[in-house]
XYZ file of N, CA and C in Angstrom:
573
model
N 43.304 42.125 102.112
C 42.552 41.308 101.073
C 41.564 41.938 100.498
N 40.739 43.040 101.218
C 39.794 43.778 100.591
C 40.229 44.844 99.770
N 41.406 45.348 99.884
C 41.944 46.170 98.784
C 42.536 45.528 97.652
N 43.003 44.397 97.771
C 43.212 43.483 96.462
C 41.963 43.328 95.717
N 40.843 42.806 96.344
C 39.708 42.504 95.735
C 39.146 43.700 95.032
N 39.333 44.905 95.790
C 38.753 46.143 95.068
C 39.381 46.379 93.726
N 40.909 46.281 93.705
C 41.613 46.579 92.564
C 41.330 45.495 91.462
N 41.047 44.408 91.892
C 40.636 43.261 90.743
C 39.221 43.671 90.275
N 38.369 44.131 91.010
C 37.066 44.686 90.580
C 37.207 45.839 89.542
N 38.265 46.854 89.774
C 38.435 47.852 88.891
C 39.104 47.430 87.597
N 39.834 46.075 87.655
C 40.471 45.583 86.360
C 39.683 44.677 85.805
N 38.353 44.295 86.259
C 37.445 43.591 85.600
C 37.580 42.143 85.784
N 38.351 41.758 86.720
C 38.515 40.320 87.039
C 37.124 39.724 87.774
N 36.559 38.982 87.296
C 35.283 38.240 87.871
C 35.487 37.968 89.118
N 34.308 38.222 90.119
C 34.348 37.838 91.457
C 34.355 36.443 91.673
N 33.980 35.531 90.929
C 34.123 34.162 90.896
C 35.683 33.771 91.015
N 36.350 34.487 90.266
C 37.748 34.227 90.187
C 38.568 34.814 91.378
N 38.109 35.942 91.906
C 38.803 36.557 93.022
C 38.482 35.569 94.244
N 37.168 35.255 94.398
C 36.998 34.331 95.580
C 37.752 32.817 95.275
N 37.757 32.293 93.951
C 38.487 31.199 93.805
C 40.092 31.230 94.321
N 40.708 32.172 94.071
C 42.137 32.496 94.386
C 42.195 32.464 95.941
N 41.311 33.208 96.652
C 41.279 33.349 97.944
C 41.081 31.888 98.628
N 40.069 31.210 98.188
C 39.902 29.785 98.739
C 40.840 28.802 98.490
N 41.635 28.991 97.177
C 42.732 28.251 97.041
C 43.844 28.320 97.911
N 43.990 29.576 98.438
C 45.094 29.904 99.428
C 44.688 29.185 100.682
N 43.374 29.398 101.145
C 42.860 28.686 102.421
C 43.078 27.247 102.277
N 42.699 26.724 101.265
C 43.011 25.154 101.041
C 44.406 24.860 101.195
N 45.211 25.549 100.624
C 46.748 25.324 100.809
C 47.117 25.388 102.197
N 46.788 26.346 102.998
C 46.834 26.539 104.226
C 46.351 25.396 105.110
N 45.104 24.987 104.824
C 44.555 23.760 105.528
C 45.333 22.531 105.297
N 45.797 22.207 104.095
C 46.562 20.993 103.865
C 47.941 21.099 104.569
N 48.487 22.203 104.715
C 49.602 22.250 105.477
C 49.557 21.966 106.914
N 48.349 22.620 107.522
C 48.098 22.509 108.991
C 47.653 21.062 109.207
N 46.840 20.406 108.516
C 46.255 19.290 108.656
C 47.359 18.185 108.679
N 48.327 18.268 107.741
C 49.316 17.262 107.608
C 50.215 17.280 108.934
N 50.307 18.341 109.467
C 51.241 18.521 110.558
C 50.459 18.384 112.043
N 49.111 18.469 111.969
C 48.297 18.509 113.155
C 48.465 17.068 113.851
N 48.664 17.274 115.205
C 48.837 15.983 116.040
C 47.500 15.766 116.789
N 46.839 16.860 117.146
C 45.538 16.600 118.066
C 44.702 17.795 117.563
N 43.387 17.542 118.146
C 42.367 18.378 118.164
C 42.120 19.130 116.690
N 42.021 18.273 115.674
C 41.770 18.721 114.280
C 40.563 19.463 114.247
N 39.548 19.287 115.085
C 38.364 19.868 115.081
C 38.420 21.398 115.437
N 39.228 21.724 116.244
C 39.195 23.083 116.655
C 40.121 23.815 115.336
N 41.019 23.184 114.715
C 41.618 23.734 113.731
C 40.647 23.971 112.522
N 39.857 22.901 112.317
C 38.841 22.968 111.106
C 37.944 24.209 111.332
N 37.492 24.277 112.682
C 36.466 25.507 113.013
C 37.335 26.773 112.642
N 38.526 26.797 113.063
C 39.208 28.164 112.871
C 39.269 28.311 111.092
N 39.640 27.388 110.343
C 39.647 27.572 109.097
C 38.428 27.899 108.415
N 37.113 27.367 108.863
C 35.896 27.791 108.459
C 35.703 29.227 108.743
N 36.134 29.514 109.923
C 35.795 31.024 110.230
C 36.853 31.911 109.373
N 37.987 31.439 109.250
C 38.889 32.325 108.423
C 38.279 32.351 106.942
N 37.850 31.445 106.445
C 37.182 31.369 105.094
C 36.057 32.362 105.054
N 35.337 32.213 106.127
C 33.906 33.379 106.182
C 34.403 34.648 106.270
N 35.543 35.060 107.001
C 35.975 36.457 107.104
C 36.618 36.940 105.849
N 37.371 35.927 105.151
C 37.999 36.244 103.873
C 36.976 36.559 102.738
N 36.074 35.701 102.649
C 34.923 35.847 101.740
C 34.169 36.910 101.747
N 33.670 37.217 103.056
C 32.996 38.435 103.377
C 33.864 39.771 103.045
N 34.895 39.797 103.525
C 35.812 41.034 103.379
C 36.079 41.261 101.819
N 36.366 40.134 101.026
C 36.811 40.257 99.566
C 35.492 40.638 98.883
N 34.431 40.092 99.167
C 33.053 40.386 98.440
C 32.638 41.645 98.680
N 32.641 42.270 99.949
C 32.075 43.524 100.280
C 33.078 44.610 99.569
N 34.480 44.300 99.671
C 35.268 45.335 99.189
C 35.041 45.303 97.423
N 34.878 44.226 96.885
C 34.740 44.049 95.325
C 33.321 44.657 95.173
N 32.276 44.482 95.659
C 30.997 45.118 95.435
C 30.986 46.515 95.568
N 31.581 46.905 96.610
C 31.723 48.474 96.999
C 32.426 49.253 95.771
N 33.594 48.512 95.202
C 34.360 49.078 94.273
C 33.464 49.156 92.881
N 32.881 48.117 92.752
C 32.034 48.026 91.438
C 30.897 49.085 91.478
N 30.329 49.294 92.698
C 29.235 50.417 92.867
C 29.896 51.711 92.601
N 31.061 51.978 93.190
C 31.653 53.335 93.056
C 31.990 53.401 91.391
N 32.460 52.590 90.749
C 32.719 52.463 89.220
C 31.379 52.747 88.682
N 30.399 52.154 88.901
C 29.093 52.362 88.095
C 28.710 53.617 88.479
N 28.866 54.236 89.683
C 28.304 55.462 89.926
C 29.005 56.547 89.122
N 30.393 56.379 89.078
C 30.963 57.358 88.326
C 30.699 57.458 86.797
N 30.447 56.214 86.041
C 30.032 56.128 84.800
C 28.707 56.559 84.623
N 27.826 56.481 85.633
C 26.446 56.776 85.566
C 26.498 58.350 85.400
N 27.250 58.905 86.202
C 27.444 60.461 86.358
C 28.060 61.046 84.943
N 28.985 60.289 84.544
C 29.588 60.629 83.267
C 28.476 60.638 82.014
N 27.927 59.431 82.155
C 26.777 59.152 81.041
C 25.790 60.423 81.046
N 25.472 60.819 82.096
C 24.324 61.871 82.374
C 25.001 63.144 81.911
N 26.145 63.430 82.177
C 26.813 64.487 81.702
C 26.814 64.680 80.001
N 27.236 63.592 79.526
C 27.431 63.442 78.102
C 25.975 63.554 77.471
N 25.177 62.884 77.937
C 23.706 62.934 77.508
C 23.155 64.429 77.497
N 23.384 65.162 78.645
C 22.959 66.474 78.838
C 23.751 67.419 77.794
N 24.986 67.145 77.470
C 25.609 67.872 76.597
C 25.147 67.644 75.079
N 25.004 66.478 74.781
C 24.399 66.050 73.494
C 23.047 66.593 73.105
N 22.034 66.582 74.309
C 20.710 67.025 74.044
C 20.642 68.441 74.031
N 21.649 69.158 74.545
C 21.542 70.550 74.588
C 22.358 71.349 73.606
N 22.971 70.400 72.709
C 23.686 70.985 71.638
C 25.101 71.463 71.876
N 25.720 71.092 73.303
C 26.993 71.537 73.321
C 28.037 70.544 72.778
N 29.014 70.867 72.923
C 30.304 69.880 72.311
C 30.391 68.768 73.321
N 29.702 67.464 72.882
C 29.762 66.320 73.877
C 31.095 65.912 73.618
N 31.762 65.793 72.488
C 32.867 64.927 72.220
C 33.903 65.108 73.186
N 34.299 66.471 73.659
C 35.236 66.599 74.641
C 34.982 66.073 76.127
N 33.567 66.318 76.317
C 33.170 65.734 77.600
C 33.221 64.223 77.517
N 32.683 63.643 76.426
C 32.823 62.299 76.342
C 34.299 61.599 76.553
N 35.201 62.412 75.839
C 36.577 61.796 75.929
C 37.200 62.089 77.473
N 36.591 62.968 78.023
C 37.175 63.090 79.450
C 36.617 62.063 80.280
N 35.499 61.665 80.019
C 34.701 60.622 80.741
C 34.976 59.313 80.167
N 35.750 59.031 79.262
C 36.033 57.664 78.749
C 34.827 56.950 78.105
N 33.958 57.828 77.559
C 32.764 57.348 76.912
C 33.023 57.547 75.348
N 32.867 56.456 74.534
C 32.900 56.542 73.149
C 31.546 56.930 72.494
N 31.600 58.121 71.707
C 30.306 58.317 71.042
C 30.274 57.774 69.691
N 28.849 57.456 69.437
C 28.607 57.118 68.046
C 28.608 58.142 67.137
N 28.527 57.962 65.784
C 28.309 59.059 64.833
C 27.039 59.646 64.912
N 25.834 58.749 65.210
C 24.635 59.228 65.181
C 23.959 58.422 66.485
N 22.590 58.981 66.786
C 21.908 58.532 67.834
C 20.337 58.614 67.570
N 19.623 57.603 67.924
C 18.239 57.709 67.962
C 17.818 58.091 69.189
N 16.964 59.142 69.548
C 16.581 59.380 70.557
C 15.330 58.861 71.083
N 15.135 58.289 72.108
C 13.879 57.694 72.565
C 13.276 58.512 73.890
N 12.233 58.927 73.818
C 11.689 59.442 74.914
C 10.998 58.256 75.706
N 10.980 57.810 76.912
C 10.354 56.674 77.532
C 9.468 56.980 78.567
N 8.282 56.271 78.762
C 7.706 56.312 79.994
C 7.633 54.935 80.630
N 7.727 54.840 81.827
C 7.664 53.466 82.395
C 6.532 53.622 83.448
N 5.548 52.705 83.231
C 4.405 52.489 83.898
C 4.811 51.969 85.648
N 3.987 52.321 86.363
C 4.264 51.699 87.737
C 4.125 50.352 87.650
N 4.949 49.655 88.520
C 4.961 48.229 88.714
C 3.883 47.767 89.648
N 3.236 46.770 89.553
C 2.108 46.506 90.613
C 2.633 46.404 92.069
N 3.904 46.051 92.140
C 4.422 46.085 93.567
C 4.499 47.453 94.134
N 4.735 48.542 93.171
C 4.752 49.849 93.780
C 3.615 50.205 94.618
N 2.391 49.610 94.402
C 1.201 50.069 95.020
C 0.754 49.107 96.155
N 1.777 48.185 96.481
C 1.612 47.046 97.446
C 2.082 47.955 98.805
N 1.226 48.171 99.724
C 1.579 48.778 100.989
C 2.429 48.065 101.783
N 2.485 46.686 101.593
C 3.503 45.952 102.400
C 5.002 46.198 102.014
N 5.175 46.813 100.723
C 6.461 46.815 100.059
C 6.953 48.265 100.019
N 8.156 48.711 100.326
C 8.647 50.034 100.013
C 8.657 50.535 98.714
N 7.779 51.458 98.162
C 7.642 51.953 96.974
C 8.815 52.215 96.160
N 9.776 53.094 96.986
C 11.059 53.537 96.464
C 11.818 52.092 96.061
N 11.831 51.188 96.683
C 12.795 49.938 96.617
C 12.237 49.184 95.384
N 11.060 49.017 95.300
C 10.353 48.318 94.070
C 10.531 49.077 92.866
N 10.426 50.394 92.823
C 10.759 51.350 91.716
C 12.121 51.222 91.173
N 13.209 51.147 92.271
C 14.572 51.078 92.028
C 14.751 49.815 91.388
N 14.148 48.600 91.795
C 14.356 47.142 91.299
C 13.840 47.354 89.781
N 12.755 47.908 89.624
C 12.281 47.928 88.139
C 13.362 48.754 87.342
N 13.726 49.925 87.652
C 14.734 50.551 87.079
C 15.944 49.870 86.638
N 16.482 49.085 87.746
C 17.680 48.353 87.380
C 17.568 47.221 86.221
N 16.452 46.630 86.545
C 16.112 45.658 85.427
C 15.889 46.115 84.042
N 15.388 47.431 83.821
C 15.275 47.983 82.618
C 16.678 48.279 82.089
N 17.490 49.121 83.050
C 19.039 49.410 82.596
C 19.718 48.161 82.156
N 19.628 47.004 82.958
C 20.435 45.891 82.662
C 19.933 45.204 81.264
N 18.672 45.211 80.906
C 18.093 44.971 79.648
C 18.741 45.706 78.640
N 18.635 46.872 78.765
C 19.168 48.046 77.886
C 20.763 47.703 77.376
N 21.435 47.234 78.369
C 22.906 47.020 78.238
C 22.893 45.576 77.468
N 22.145 44.672 77.699
C 22.096 43.460 76.855
C 21.591 43.388 75.467
N 20.590 44.422 75.098
C 19.925 44.414 74.016
C 20.789 45.164 73.009
N 21.410 46.324 73.284
C 22.147 47.275 72.394
C 23.542 46.727 72.127
N 23.979 46.812 70.656
C 25.344 46.276 70.533
C 26.378 47.166 71.321
N 26.061 48.569 71.327
C 26.965 49.434 72.247
C 26.004 49.782 73.295
N 26.413 50.119 74.414
C 25.882 50.657 75.503
C 25.175 52.082 75.229
N 23.761 52.037 75.334
C 23.012 53.283 75.044
C 23.340 54.323 76.242
N 23.261 55.617 75.866
C 23.447 56.594 77.034
C 22.075 56.929 77.304
N 21.748 57.077 78.556
C 20.206 57.299 79.028
C 20.240 58.230 80.280
N 19.206 58.740 80.401
C 18.842 59.496 81.645
C 17.535 59.110 82.125
N 17.528 57.976 82.971
C 16.288 57.378 83.349
C 15.991 57.530 84.714
N 14.544 57.479 85.069
C 14.471 57.297 86.380
C 13.402 56.195 86.367
N 12.621 55.871 87.567
C 11.629 54.850 87.563
C 10.502 55.135 86.646
N 10.216 56.421 86.486
C 9.057 56.688 85.745
C 9.304 56.924 84.167
N 10.561 56.884 83.777
C 10.998 57.131 82.381
C 12.051 58.101 82.261
N 12.260 58.487 80.871
C 13.692 59.446 80.774
C 13.797 59.365 79.284
N 15.129 59.605 78.883
C 15.565 59.722 77.565
C 16.622 58.818 77.436
N 16.508 57.924 76.119
C 17.624 57.032 75.821
C 18.060 57.436 74.523
N 19.474 57.449 74.385
C 20.244 57.807 73.176
C 20.718 56.340 72.673
N 20.276 55.846 71.761
C 20.505 54.566 71.217
C 21.486 54.854 69.892
N 22.749 54.248 70.091
C 23.701 54.412 68.926
C 23.323 53.878 67.682
N 23.633 54.788 66.533
C 23.419 54.209 65.256
C 22.160 54.864 64.504
N 21.961 54.686 63.523
C 20.752 55.119 62.741
C 19.424 54.372 63.161
N 18.378 54.950 63.019
C 16.959 54.665 63.234
C 16.634 53.357 62.486
N 16.270 52.486 63.576
C 15.768 51.339 62.844
C 14.646 50.776 63.715
N 13.499 50.989 63.245
C 12.098 50.981 63.838
C 11.876 49.593 64.542
N 12.300 48.479 63.682
C 12.130 47.217 64.197
C 12.990 46.842 65.452
N 14.259 47.327 65.350
C 15.260 47.183 66.511
C 14.681 47.944 67.712
N 14.097 49.067 67.637
C 13.600 49.936 68.568
C 12.264 49.405 69.168
N 11.413 48.845 68.269
C 10.240 48.143 68.865
C 10.653 47.016 69.657
N 11.727 46.236 69.241
C 12.172 44.960 70.041
C 12.662 45.721 71.364
N 13.463 46.505 71.412
C 14.149 47.106 72.530
C 12.905 47.566 73.629
N 11.978 48.298 73.118
C 10.861 48.723 73.973
C 10.377 47.434 74.552
N 9.877 46.551 73.758
C 9.282 45.277 74.197
C 10.037 44.607 75.390
N 11.276 44.460 75.104
C 12.125 43.830 75.958
C 12.399 44.644 77.219
N 12.321 45.865 77.181
C 12.254 46.906 78.490
C 11.017 46.583 79.246
N 9.833 46.514 78.416
C 8.678 46.162 79.036
C 8.533 45.018 79.845
N 9.097 43.803 79.284
C 9.404 42.428 79.809
C 10.318 42.597 81.044
N 11.320 43.328 80.885
C 12.237 43.512 82.212
C 11.442 44.271 83.265
N 10.831 45.213 82.940
C 10.266 46.090 84.072
C 9.101 45.448 84.595
N 8.537 44.489 83.736
C 7.324 43.725 84.306
C 6.121 44.740 84.429
N 6.026 45.710 83.422
C 4.992 46.657 83.332
C 5.193 47.249 81.981
N 4.374 48.193 81.555
C 4.344 48.828 80.227
C 5.179 49.896 80.072
N 6.004 49.795 78.992
C 6.843 50.926 78.563
C 6.412 51.484 77.384
N 6.324 52.779 77.294
C 5.748 53.562 76.184
C 7.187 54.215 75.725
N 7.147 54.366 74.360
C 8.309 55.252 73.875
C 7.944 55.847 72.504
N 8.518 57.190 72.379
C 8.446 57.810 71.029
C 9.831 57.984 70.584
N 10.010 58.305 69.352
C 11.463 58.265 68.732
C 11.572 59.459 68.079
N 12.914 59.983 67.919
C 13.177 61.149 67.188
C 14.532 60.906 66.571
């Protein structure tokens, strides 16, 4: 079940649909068993609840693990492409090998991300709060841009290659939305 869930994750099938299929199968099994059960339906129900929990846990874990592996591969490929572009190397072949589509032009943003207030809270792990801030910024980047921007970001900032010609209004909106997502100040300069 976990292997199948991982395959569906690679194919882009939503987790909700994956779990729906598994729960439908469990329901069909319950219907068959409960129709024929002559006694002790309580123990049969407990077994089906335990089965449902095991299937959901296995499928969800495999699905999420696969998504993380795919995201990691894409992240590495994007870093390689950004490095090639910024260093003046032939990025087209690197992008093609990585399955990344390059725009005809990019606007380059150098970004600084201020520390989130939680990063100085001694009760919270600084690295965890910084990673959360970075994930929120990356998620916002994916939402705001028509095409996914290529970036090399850390919790402190980095470089973002925004596809297309320079549009200062759009870039100002992008930086503002990154600041909202980061829950702290984001400063950028553009080239």
